[in-house]
Coordinates of C-alpha atoms in Angstrom, one line a residue:
Chain A
M1 CA -29.1 22.4 -33.9
D2 CA -30.3 19.5 -31.7
K3 CA -34.0 19.1 -32.1
L4 CA -34.5 18.8 -28.3
Y5 CA -32.6 22.0 -27.6
A6 CA -35.5 24.5 -28.1
P7 CA -38.1 22.6 -26.1
L8 CA -35.6 22.0 -23.3
V9 CA -34.7 25.7 -23.1
Q10 CA -38.4 26.6 -23.1
L11 CA -39.1 24.2 -20.3
L12 CA -36.5 25.4 -17.8
D13 CA -35.6 28.6 -16.0
G14 CA -32.0 27.5 -15.8
T15 CA -29.5 27.3 -18.6
V16 CA -29.0 24.6 -21.3
R17 CA -25.7 24.1 -23.1
T18 CA -24.9 22.1 -26.2
P19 CA -21.5 20.5 -27.0
D20 CA -20.2 23.6 -28.8
Q21 CA -20.5 25.4 -25.4
F22 CA -18.9 22.7 -23.2
T23 CA -15.7 23.2 -21.3
A24 CA -13.2 20.5 -20.6
D25 CA -14.7 20.1 -17.1
H26 CA -18.0 19.0 -18.6
L27 CA -16.3 16.0 -20.3
S28 CA -14.6 14.5 -17.3
N29 CA -14.5 14.5 -13.5
Y30 CA -11.6 14.8 -11.1
G31 CA -10.4 11.3 -12.0
R32 CA -9.7 12.4 -15.6
I33 CA -9.8 8.7 -16.5
F34 CA -13.0 8.8 -18.6
Q35 CA -13.8 11.3 -21.4
W36 CA -17.6 11.3 -21.9
T37 CA -19.5 13.9 -24.0
P38 CA -23.1 14.7 -22.9
R39 CA -25.8 15.8 -25.2
F40 CA -26.7 18.7 -23.0
V41 CA -25.4 20.3 -19.8
V42 CA -28.2 21.9 -17.7
N43 CA -27.8 24.3 -14.8
P44 CA -31.1 24.3 -12.9
Q45 CA -32.4 27.3 -11.1
S46 CA -34.7 25.4 -8.7
Q47 CA -36.4 22.1 -7.8
K48 CA -39.1 23.0 -10.3
D49 CA -36.4 22.8 -13.1
V50 CA -35.2 19.4 -11.8
V51 CA -38.8 18.0 -11.8
A52 CA -39.4 19.3 -15.3
L53 CA -36.1 17.9 -16.5
V54 CA -36.7 14.4 -15.2
A55 CA -40.1 14.3 -16.9
F56 CA -38.4 15.6 -20.1
C57 CA -35.7 12.9 -19.9
R58 CA -38.3 10.1 -19.4
T59 CA -40.4 11.3 -22.3
N60 CA -37.4 11.6 -24.6
K61 CA -35.5 8.5 -23.3
L62 CA -32.5 10.5 -22.2
H63 CA -30.2 9.5 -19.4
L64 CA -29.8 12.1 -16.6
T65 CA -26.6 12.3 -14.6
N66 CA -26.3 14.8 -11.8
R67 CA -23.0 16.2 -10.5
G68 CA -21.9 18.6 -7.8
S69 CA -18.2 19.7 -8.2
G70 CA -17.4 16.4 -10.1
H71 CA -14.8 15.2 -7.6
S72 CA -15.6 11.5 -8.2
Q73 CA -13.2 9.5 -10.3
S74 CA -15.1 6.7 -11.9
Q75 CA -18.2 6.8 -14.1
L76 CA -19.9 9.3 -11.9
A77 CA -20.7 13.0 -12.6
I78 CA -20.1 12.4 -16.3
S79 CA -22.5 11.6 -19.1
Q80 CA -22.2 10.0 -22.5
D81 CA -25.0 11.3 -24.8
G82 CA -27.3 12.1 -22.0
V83 CA -28.1 15.2 -19.9
L84 CA -25.5 16.3 -17.4
L85 CA -27.2 18.2 -14.6
E86 CA -24.8 20.6 -12.9
M87 CA -26.3 21.3 -9.5
T88 CA -23.8 24.0 -8.5
T89 CA -26.3 26.7 -9.5
M90 CA -28.7 25.5 -6.8
N91 CA -26.5 26.9 -4.0
R92 CA -28.8 28.8 -1.7
I93 CA -28.3 28.5 2.1
G94 CA -31.6 28.7 3.9
A95 CA -32.6 29.4 7.5
V96 CA -30.3 28.4 10.3
D97 CA -32.3 27.1 13.3
A98 CA -29.9 27.8 16.2
K99 CA -32.1 26.1 18.7
A100 CA -32.6 22.9 16.8
L101 CA -29.0 23.1 15.4
T102 CA -30.0 22.6 11.8
V103 CA -29.7 24.5 8.5
D104 CA -31.5 24.0 5.2
V105 CA -29.3 24.0 2.1
E106 CA -29.6 23.4 -1.6
P107 CA -27.4 20.6 -2.9
G108 CA -25.0 22.9 -4.9
V109 CA -23.9 24.6 -1.7
V110 CA -20.1 24.3 -1.3
W111 CA -19.1 23.2 2.2
R112 CA -16.6 26.1 2.4
D113 CA -19.4 28.6 1.9
L114 CA -21.5 26.9 4.4
T115 CA -18.9 26.9 7.1
H116 CA -18.2 30.6 6.6
H117 CA -21.9 31.4 6.6
L118 CA -22.3 29.5 9.9
K119 CA -19.4 31.2 11.6
K120 CA -21.5 34.1 13.0
W121 CA -23.6 31.5 15.0
S122 CA -20.4 29.6 16.1
L123 CA -21.9 26.5 14.5
V124 CA -20.4 24.0 12.1
P125 CA -21.5 20.7 10.5
P126 CA -20.2 17.9 12.6
V127 CA -18.2 16.3 9.8
L128 CA -16.3 18.2 7.0
T129 CA -14.3 16.7 4.2
N130 CA -10.7 17.7 3.8
N131 CA -11.6 19.3 0.5
L132 CA -14.2 22.0 1.4
G133 CA -14.6 22.9 -2.3
V134 CA -17.0 20.0 -2.9
T135 CA -20.8 20.3 -2.7
V136 CA -23.3 19.1 -0.1
G137 CA -25.3 17.1 -2.6
G138 CA -22.1 15.4 -3.9
T139 CA -20.7 14.3 -0.6
L140 CA -24.1 13.2 0.8
S141 CA -24.5 11.0 -2.3
M142 CA -21.1 9.4 -1.5
A143 CA -21.0 9.4 2.3
G144 CA -18.6 12.2 3.1
I145 CA -15.7 11.4 5.4
G146 CA -13.6 13.7 7.4
V147 CA -11.2 14.0 10.4
A148 CA -14.2 14.0 12.8
S149 CA -15.8 10.9 11.4
F150 CA -14.5 8.8 14.2
K151 CA -16.9 10.7 16.4
Y152 CA -19.8 11.6 14.2
G153 CA -19.8 9.1 11.3
S154 CA -20.2 10.3 7.7
Q155 CA -21.7 13.6 6.6
G156 CA -24.7 11.4 5.5
D157 CA -25.2 10.4 9.1
N158 CA -25.7 14.0 10.0
V159 CA -28.7 14.7 7.8
V160 CA -32.1 15.4 9.3
E161 CA -34.2 15.5 6.2
L162 CA -34.0 15.5 2.4
D163 CA -36.1 16.6 -0.5
V164 CA -35.5 14.2 -3.4
V165 CA -36.8 14.3 -6.9
T166 CA -37.1 10.6 -7.9
G167 CA -36.5 9.1 -11.3
E168 CA -40.2 9.2 -11.8
G169 CA -40.2 13.0 -11.3
R170 CA -41.9 13.0 -7.9
V171 CA -40.8 15.2 -5.1
V172 CA -40.5 13.2 -1.9
T173 CA -39.5 14.5 1.5
C174 CA -37.7 11.8 3.4
S175 CA -35.9 11.3 6.7
P176 CA -34.9 8.4 8.9
E177 CA -38.4 8.5 10.2
R178 CA -40.4 9.2 7.0
N179 CA -39.9 7.5 3.6
D180 CA -36.8 6.1 5.2
D181 CA -36.1 3.7 2.3
L182 CA -35.6 6.6 -0.1
F183 CA -33.7 8.6 2.6
W184 CA -31.2 5.7 3.2
G185 CA -31.2 5.1 -0.5
A186 CA -30.2 8.7 -1.3
I187 CA -27.5 8.8 1.4
A188 CA -24.4 7.4 -0.1
G189 CA -26.6 6.2 -3.0
L190 CA -24.5 7.6 -5.8
G191 CA -27.5 9.5 -7.2
S192 CA -29.0 6.2 -8.3
F193 CA -32.6 6.7 -7.0
G194 CA -33.2 10.4 -7.1
I195 CA -31.7 13.9 -7.1
I196 CA -31.3 15.7 -3.8
T197 CA -32.8 19.2 -4.0
R198 CA -32.7 20.2 -0.4
A199 CA -30.9 18.9 2.7
R200 CA -31.6 19.8 6.3
L201 CA -28.2 19.3 8.0
K202 CA -27.3 18.8 11.7
L203 CA -25.0 21.4 13.2
R204 CA -22.9 21.5 16.4
P205 CA -21.5 24.3 18.4
M206 CA -17.9 25.2 17.4
K207 CA -15.3 26.6 19.8
A208 CA -13.3 29.5 18.4
M209 CA -9.8 28.0 18.6
T210 CA -8.1 24.7 17.9
R211 CA -4.8 23.3 19.2
T212 CA -3.2 20.7 17.0
Y213 CA -0.3 18.4 18.1
Y214 CA 1.9 17.3 15.3
L215 CA 3.2 13.9 16.3
L216 CA 5.3 11.6 14.2
Y217 CA 5.5 7.8 14.3
D218 CA 8.1 5.5 12.7
D219 CA 6.3 2.3 13.6
L220 CA 2.9 1.6 12.0
R221 CA 1.7 -0.7 14.7
V222 CA 2.6 1.6 17.5
F223 CA 0.9 4.4 15.6
L224 CA -2.3 2.4 15.1
E225 CA -2.4 1.4 18.8
D226 CA -2.1 5.1 19.8
A227 CA -4.7 6.1 17.2
R228 CA -7.1 3.6 18.7
S229 CA -6.4 4.9 22.2
A230 CA -6.9 8.4 21.0
M231 CA -10.3 7.5 19.5
D232 CA -11.4 5.9 22.7
S233 CA -10.0 8.6 25.1
G234 CA -12.7 11.1 24.3
R235 CA -10.1 13.9 24.4
W236 CA -10.0 14.8 20.8
D237 CA -12.2 16.6 18.3
H238 CA -10.3 15.8 15.1
L239 CA -7.8 13.0 14.2
E240 CA -5.8 13.1 11.0
S241 CA -3.0 10.9 9.9
W242 CA -1.2 9.7 6.8
G243 CA 1.8 8.0 5.4
A244 CA 5.0 10.0 4.6
P245 CA 7.8 8.4 2.6
C246 CA 11.5 9.0 3.1
A247 CA 13.2 7.9 -0.1
Q248 CA 16.0 5.4 0.5
G249 CA 17.5 4.9 -2.9
T250 CA 16.7 2.1 -5.4
R251 CA 16.3 -1.6 -5.1
P252 CA 15.3 -4.4 -7.5
V253 CA 11.6 -5.1 -7.7
G254 CA 10.4 -7.6 -10.3
G255 CA 13.6 -7.3 -12.3
K256 CA 13.7 -3.5 -12.4
R257 CA 15.3 -1.1 -9.9
Q258 CA 12.7 1.1 -8.2
V259 CA 12.9 3.9 -5.7
F260 CA 11.7 2.8 -2.3
A261 CA 11.0 4.5 1.0
K262 CA 11.0 4.1 4.7
W263 CA 7.5 5.2 5.7
F264 CA 6.7 7.5 8.6
Y265 CA 3.3 8.3 10.0
P266 CA 2.4 11.9 10.9
F267 CA -0.5 11.9 13.4
H268 CA -2.3 15.2 14.0
L269 CA -4.5 15.4 17.1
T270 CA -6.7 18.4 17.4
V271 CA -8.8 19.8 20.2
E272 CA -11.1 22.8 20.0
Y273 CA -11.0 25.3 22.9
D274 CA -12.4 28.7 23.9
P275 CA -9.9 31.6 24.0
G276 CA -8.6 32.0 27.5
S277 CA -9.0 28.3 28.3
P278 CA -6.1 26.6 26.5
P279 CA -5.9 22.8 26.8
D280 CA -3.6 21.0 29.2
D281 CA -0.9 19.6 26.8
K282 CA 0.5 17.1 29.2
A283 CA -2.8 15.6 30.1
L284 CA -3.9 15.4 26.5
L285 CA -0.8 13.6 25.3
S286 CA -0.3 11.3 28.2
G287 CA 0.0 7.7 27.2
L288 CA 0.9 8.4 23.5
R289 CA 4.2 7.0 22.2
P290 CA 5.3 9.0 19.2
Y291 CA 8.8 8.9 17.7
D292 CA 8.8 12.6 17.9
N293 CA 6.5 15.5 19.0
L294 CA 7.3 18.0 16.3
Y295 CA 5.0 21.0 16.7
T296 CA 2.0 22.4 18.4
D297 CA -0.2 24.8 16.4
D298 CA -2.9 27.1 17.6
C299 CA -5.3 28.6 15.0
P300 CA -8.9 29.7 14.7
T301 CA -11.1 26.7 14.1
I302 CA -12.4 28.2 10.8
D303 CA -8.8 28.2 9.6
F304 CA -8.2 24.7 10.8
L305 CA -11.2 23.5 8.7
E306 CA -9.5 25.0 5.7
R307 CA -6.0 23.7 6.5
M308 CA -5.8 21.7 3.2
V309 CA -6.3 24.8 1.0
P310 CA -2.6 25.5 0.6
V311 CA -1.9 21.9 -0.4
F312 CA -4.6 21.9 -3.0
E313 CA -3.3 25.3 -4.3
L314 CA 0.1 23.8 -4.6
W315 CA -1.3 20.9 -6.6
R316 CA -3.0 23.3 -8.9
K317 CA 0.1 25.5 -9.3
A318 CA 2.3 22.5 -10.0
G319 CA -0.2 21.2 -12.6
T320 CA -0.9 17.9 -10.9
W321 CA -4.5 18.9 -10.4
E322 CA -5.0 18.2 -14.1
F323 CA -3.4 14.7 -13.9
M324 CA -5.4 11.5 -13.7
H325 CA -6.5 10.7 -10.1
P326 CA -7.2 7.0 -9.8
W327 CA -7.6 7.1 -6.1
I328 CA -7.9 3.8 -4.3
E329 CA -9.5 4.3 -0.9
C330 CA -10.8 1.7 1.4
V331 CA -11.9 0.9 5.0
L332 CA -10.0 -2.0 6.5
P333 CA -10.8 -4.3 9.4
W334 CA -8.6 -3.4 12.4
E335 CA -7.2 -6.9 12.6
T336 CA -5.7 -6.9 9.1
A337 CA -5.0 -3.2 8.6
A338 CA -1.4 -3.1 9.6
D339 CA -0.5 -6.2 7.4
C340 CA -2.3 -4.7 4.4
I341 CA -0.8 -1.2 4.8
E342 CA 2.7 -2.6 5.2
Q343 CA 2.3 -4.7 2.0
V344 CA 1.0 -1.9 -0.1
L345 CA 3.4 0.7 1.1
A346 CA 6.4 -1.6 0.6
D347 CA 5.6 -1.3 -3.1
T348 CA 4.5 2.3 -3.2
P349 CA 7.2 4.6 -4.6
P350 CA 7.7 7.9 -2.7
G351 CA 6.8 9.8 -5.8
I352 CA 3.2 9.3 -4.8
Q353 CA 3.6 12.4 -2.7
V354 CA 3.9 14.5 -5.9
G355 CA 0.4 15.8 -6.2
G356 CA -0.9 12.9 -4.2
H357 CA -1.3 11.5 -0.7
V358 CA -1.4 8.3 1.3
L359 CA -4.3 8.4 3.8
I360 CA -4.3 6.3 7.0
W361 CA -7.2 7.2 9.3
P362 CA -8.4 5.6 12.4
A363 CA -12.2 5.1 12.3
K364 CA -15.0 3.6 14.3
G365 CA -17.3 1.0 12.9
T366 CA -20.0 2.0 15.2
S367 CA -20.3 5.7 14.1
S368 CA -22.3 5.4 10.9
R369 CA -25.9 4.2 10.3
S370 CA -25.7 4.6 6.6
K371 CA -26.9 1.5 4.7
N372 CA -25.0 2.2 1.5
F373 CA -21.7 3.3 3.0
K374 CA -20.3 -0.2 3.5
V375 CA -17.5 -0.8 6.0
P376 CA -16.2 -4.1 7.4
E377 CA -17.5 -5.5 10.7
G378 CA -15.8 -4.4 13.9
E379 CA -15.7 -1.6 16.4
N380 CA -12.4 -0.2 15.2
L381 CA -11.5 0.3 11.5
V382 CA -8.8 1.9 9.5
G383 CA -9.3 4.1 6.5
F384 CA -6.5 3.6 4.0
G385 CA -6.0 5.1 0.6
L386 CA -3.5 5.7 -2.1
L387 CA -4.3 9.0 -3.8
P388 CA -1.9 9.4 -6.7
A389 CA -1.8 12.0 -9.4
V390 CA -0.8 10.1 -12.5
P391 CA 0.4 11.6 -15.8
Q392 CA -1.5 10.2 -18.7
K393 CA 1.5 8.5 -20.2
F394 CA 2.0 6.3 -17.1
W395 CA -1.6 5.2 -17.0
G396 CA -1.0 1.9 -18.8
E397 CA 1.5 0.5 -16.2
M398 CA -0.1 2.2 -13.2
S399 CA -3.6 1.0 -13.8
E400 CA -2.7 -2.7 -13.4
R401 CA -0.7 -2.0 -10.3
L402 CA -3.5 0.1 -8.8
E403 CA -6.1 -2.6 -9.6
N404 CA -3.9 -5.1 -7.8
V405 CA -3.8 -2.8 -4.8
S406 CA -7.6 -2.7 -4.8
R407 CA -7.8 -6.5 -5.1
M408 CA -5.3 -6.9 -2.3
M409 CA -7.3 -4.5 -0.1
L410 CA -10.4 -6.6 -0.7
M411 CA -8.5 -9.9 0.1
F412 CA -7.6 -8.3 3.5
G413 CA -11.3 -7.7 4.1
A414 CA -11.6 -4.1 3.1
K415 CA -14.6 -2.2 1.6
R416 CA -13.8 0.3 -1.0
Y417 CA -14.8 3.9 -0.7
L418 CA -16.7 4.6 -3.9
S419 CA -15.6 8.1 -4.9
G420 CA -12.3 6.9 -6.1
W421 CA -11.4 4.7 -9.1
V422 CA -13.5 1.5 -8.8
N423 CA -13.3 -1.1 -11.5
F424 CA -15.5 -3.8 -10.1
T425 CA -17.0 -6.7 -12.0
A426 CA -20.7 -7.3 -11.5
D427 CA -19.9 -10.0 -8.9
E428 CA -17.5 -7.7 -7.1
W429 CA -20.3 -5.1 -6.8
K430 CA -22.6 -7.6 -5.3
A431 CA -19.9 -8.7 -2.9
H432 CA -19.3 -5.1 -2.0
F433 CA -22.9 -4.4 -1.0
G434 CA -23.7 -7.9 0.2
A435 CA -27.4 -8.3 1.2
R436 CA -27.9 -4.6 0.5
W437 CA -27.5 -5.2 -3.3
N438 CA -30.9 -6.7 -3.8
E439 CA -32.5 -3.9 -1.7
L440 CA -30.7 -1.4 -4.0
A441 CA -32.0 -3.1 -7.1
A442 CA -35.5 -3.0 -5.7
L443 CA -35.1 0.7 -4.9
K444 CA -34.0 1.3 -8.4
R445 CA -37.0 -0.4 -9.8
R446 CA -39.3 1.6 -7.4
Y447 CA -37.8 5.1 -7.7
D448 CA -36.2 5.1 -11.1
P449 CA -38.2 2.5 -13.1
D450 CA -36.9 3.7 -16.5
S451 CA -33.3 3.6 -15.2
I452 CA -32.6 7.2 -16.4
L453 CA -30.5 8.3 -13.5
N454 CA -26.7 8.0 -13.4
P455 CA -26.0 5.0 -15.6
G456 CA -22.6 3.6 -16.1
F457 CA -21.3 2.9 -12.6
L458 CA -23.5 0.6 -10.5
P459 CA -24.5 -2.3 -12.8
F460 CA -28.2 -2.6 -12.0
E461 CA -28.8 -3.9 -15.5
A462 CA -26.8 -7.0 -14.6
T463 CA -29.3 -7.9 -11.9
P464 CA -32.0 -10.3 -13.1
Chain B
M1 CA 22.9 -20.1 -21.5
T2 CA 19.4 -21.1 -22.5
L3 CA 18.0 -23.9 -20.4
P4 CA 15.1 -26.1 -21.3
F5 CA 12.2 -25.7 -18.9
G6 CA 11.4 -28.7 -16.7
T7 CA 15.0 -30.0 -16.4
D8 CA 17.2 -30.6 -13.5
A9 CA 19.6 -28.0 -14.9
W10 CA 16.8 -25.4 -14.9
A11 CA 16.0 -26.2 -11.3
A12 CA 19.6 -25.9 -10.3
A13 CA 19.9 -22.6 -12.0
L14 CA 16.9 -21.4 -10.1
I15 CA 18.6 -22.2 -6.8
T16 CA 21.6 -20.2 -7.8
E17 CA 19.5 -17.3 -9.0
I18 CA 17.5 -17.1 -5.8
N19 CA 20.5 -17.3 -3.6
A20 CA 22.3 -14.5 -5.6
S21 CA 19.2 -12.2 -5.5
S22 CA 19.3 -9.3 -3.0
E23 CA 15.7 -8.7 -3.9
Y24 CA 14.7 -12.2 -2.7
R25 CA 17.0 -12.1 0.3
N26 CA 15.4 -8.9 1.6
A27 CA 11.8 -9.5 0.5
A28 CA 11.7 -13.0 1.9
A29 CA 13.7 -12.5 5.0
K30 CA 10.7 -13.5 7.1
W31 CA 9.3 -16.1 4.7
G32 CA 9.5 -19.6 6.3
D33 CA 10.4 -18.2 9.7
G34 CA 8.3 -20.3 12.0
F35 CA 6.3 -22.0 9.3
N36 CA 6.9 -24.3 6.4
G37 CA 8.0 -22.0 3.5
N38 CA 8.5 -24.6 0.9
V39 CA 6.5 -23.8 -2.2
L40 CA 5.2 -26.2 -4.9
L41 CA 4.8 -24.4 -8.3
V42 CA 2.4 -26.5 -10.3
F43 CA 2.4 -25.9 -14.1
E44 CA -0.8 -27.4 -15.3
A45 CA -1.1 -29.1 -18.6
D46 CA -2.5 -27.1 -21.5
A47 CA -2.0 -26.7 -25.2
A48 CA 1.7 -26.0 -24.7
I49 CA 2.6 -29.0 -22.4
P50 CA 0.8 -32.3 -22.5
K51 CA 1.7 -33.3 -19.0
P52 CA 1.8 -31.2 -15.8
H53 CA 5.1 -30.2 -14.1
A54 CA 5.5 -29.5 -10.4
L55 CA 8.6 -27.8 -9.0
L56 CA 9.2 -28.0 -5.3
V57 CA 11.3 -25.0 -4.1
E58 CA 12.6 -25.2 -0.6
L59 CA 12.7 -21.8 0.9
A60 CA 13.4 -20.3 4.4
K61 CA 14.5 -16.9 5.7
G62 CA 15.5 -15.4 2.3
A63 CA 17.4 -18.4 1.0
C64 CA 16.7 -21.4 -1.2
Q65 CA 17.9 -24.8 0.1
G66 CA 16.8 -26.8 -2.9
A67 CA 14.6 -27.0 -6.0
S68 CA 13.5 -30.1 -8.0
F69 CA 10.9 -31.1 -10.4
V70 CA 8.7 -33.7 -8.6
S71 CA 5.9 -36.0 -9.7
G72 CA 2.3 -35.4 -8.8
A73 CA 0.4 -32.2 -8.2
S74 CA 1.0 -32.2 -4.5
H75 CA 4.0 -32.9 -2.2
P76 CA 4.3 -33.6 1.5
K77 CA 7.2 -31.2 1.9
A78 CA 5.3 -28.3 0.5
G79 CA 3.8 -25.7 2.8
F80 CA 2.2 -23.6 0.0
G81 CA 1.3 -24.1 -3.6
L82 CA 1.0 -21.8 -6.6
R83 CA -1.0 -23.5 -9.4
A84 CA -1.8 -22.3 -12.9
P85 CA -2.0 -23.5 -16.5
F86 CA 1.3 -23.5 -18.2
S87 CA 0.3 -20.6 -20.5
V88 CA -0.3 -18.4 -17.5
W89 CA 3.1 -19.3 -16.0
R90 CA 4.8 -18.6 -19.3
D91 CA 3.3 -15.1 -19.4
V92 CA 4.4 -14.5 -15.8
L93 CA 7.9 -15.9 -16.4
S94 CA 8.2 -13.9 -19.6
R95 CA 7.1 -10.8 -17.6
K96 CA 4.1 -10.3 -19.8
T97 CA 1.8 -10.6 -16.7
L98 CA 2.5 -9.5 -13.2
A99 CA 2.5 -12.5 -10.8
A100 CA 0.4 -10.4 -8.4
T101 CA -2.2 -9.9 -11.1
A102 CA -2.3 -13.6 -11.9
I103 CA -2.8 -14.4 -8.2
L104 CA -5.2 -11.6 -7.3
T105 CA -7.4 -12.3 -10.3
G106 CA -7.5 -16.0 -9.6
K107 CA -5.7 -17.1 -12.8
M108 CA -3.1 -18.5 -10.5
K109 CA -4.5 -20.5 -7.5
V110 CA -2.8 -20.4 -4.2
E111 CA -2.8 -23.3 -1.7
G112 CA -1.9 -22.8 1.9
D113 CA -2.8 -20.1 4.4
R114 CA -4.0 -17.2 2.3
M115 CA -3.2 -14.6 5.0
T116 CA 0.4 -15.7 5.3
L117 CA 0.8 -15.5 1.5
L118 CA -0.8 -12.0 1.5
K119 CA 1.6 -10.8 4.2
H120 CA 4.6 -11.9 2.0
T121 CA 3.6 -10.7 -1.4
A122 CA 7.0 -9.2 -2.1
A123 CA 8.6 -12.6 -1.3
H124 CA 6.5 -14.3 -4.0
R125 CA 7.1 -11.6 -6.5
A126 CA 10.9 -11.9 -5.9
L127 CA 10.7 -15.7 -6.3
V128 CA 8.9 -15.4 -9.6
S129 CA 11.3 -12.6 -10.6
C130 CA 14.2 -15.0 -10.0
A131 CA 12.5 -17.7 -12.2
A132 CA 11.8 -15.0 -14.9
A133 CA 15.5 -14.0 -14.9
L134 CA 16.5 -17.5 -16.2
D135 CA 17.1 -17.7 -19.9
T136 CA 14.5 -20.4 -20.5
E137 CA 13.5 -22.4 -23.5
F138 CA 9.8 -23.0 -23.1
P139 CA 7.9 -25.8 -24.8
T140 CA 5.9 -24.7 -27.7
A141 CA 2.4 -25.8 -28.7
G142 CA 2.3 -29.3 -30.4

């Protein structure tokens, strides 16, 4: 038995597991690219447990990695020989302040549970991710992007206050006004400076119904222009779009025949409305130039928020949920977006749709204040991502191609979204964060002086 | 037939290969349309070749008008350049390394407007693929 097991169990109200009790989920994250084995997995009961665990790790020179639902794909939410802190047991939803439009939650709360909890007040977080099965602490540590981000920024932009247990074991309450360096360090901070133990989230009123227009485009540039006009029109509550391939047979690519596709661009525009006051379809759609207007869907807003559940269920049933997920997501400057997307999609086989997805989202460069969520300069931006599910046996040939996609995105001026598969060199990390990198290194020295938190991804050790 | 690299016969075979390639014709249909699409491939000296080689390939709208080994590491007719040590080229032409990887990692340097090159990545890949399709006798070390 590990000599630290007994003192650790004695210290905590929560549970402690040793390797003989681990499940496969403890050894990897959603990326399934890395297989790391922690020394312990801890499920805390409260902030008190987290404080005690940080002190224990410092004393015993153990690394401490926190995770929510483990949806990241690089060296995040996994631990080699350290302590993996599974925050999903800290999942209490606190008081809703219907006047101030806020709610206090613990970091292990799953967004789906929160949206259902808030339904009786007709309130909702302004931004929700497509996958509602992830945790508040996890997405706040990443940024958290959704189909309303063009209006409200990231989920991290909609936080009023946080409690953070720093790498020194101190509990610090922080907000944009108070201890703001730690607050903006924690938001999209990849868990590098502290462990979020409470978040006070902004809410907004939610209308009961949504109407979604399913438009289809066959021309990327026309679609992007319409997407920009939709963002600027003020008519829409949610905008969602992606690339959809139509296989065209095979053609030679680099000496081998490869299936290729003609790409189409579904664009779903959604407006919330009160029952009895349906929207004016003609007015809403005026000026848009789709190739086809396929369908108009009315559904309760709470169901709209869960619209991706059947897709994820299908991925699970088909087995692709267990494949590798080296997702390559980025935010592109408006000016280069169409060229970059066309180049990447020309080489993307339609099979990417099997358990995967191609995201193309219009975004605003002015909607986020987050210091760590890096996006290119400019008022209008485009989120773009290849989200493949890759069987292990194809990893060798796929990894080089996906790395090239990432490099090409960077050459077109993109910033990578960091929840996906990111294989940056130390110099690429510095280029990604720009002037912010030295600030992050200073935050690390200040709030995690022993560098116990979340090692293996951001290369702070490479900074002199 | 195996052709020695760096000879007029090799350059002539490349012209034939490019103009017979449906991959190149489609991928490069807009390459050189409104701009100078001639590319100078510079094979820098290293352990395998004591002297550099430079191949000027004249390209426009999915077709090759000419290819010849020229002297010097630059040429007034070239609109773009791809430059790398010979060993890198050999790996690319032997399909051991993707040309895109060599370019995107900086092992192969590009000269000319980078954005134009980025917008036509499939054209460059097809060009390199045509060169790789030739049965080539590469120089060996020493």
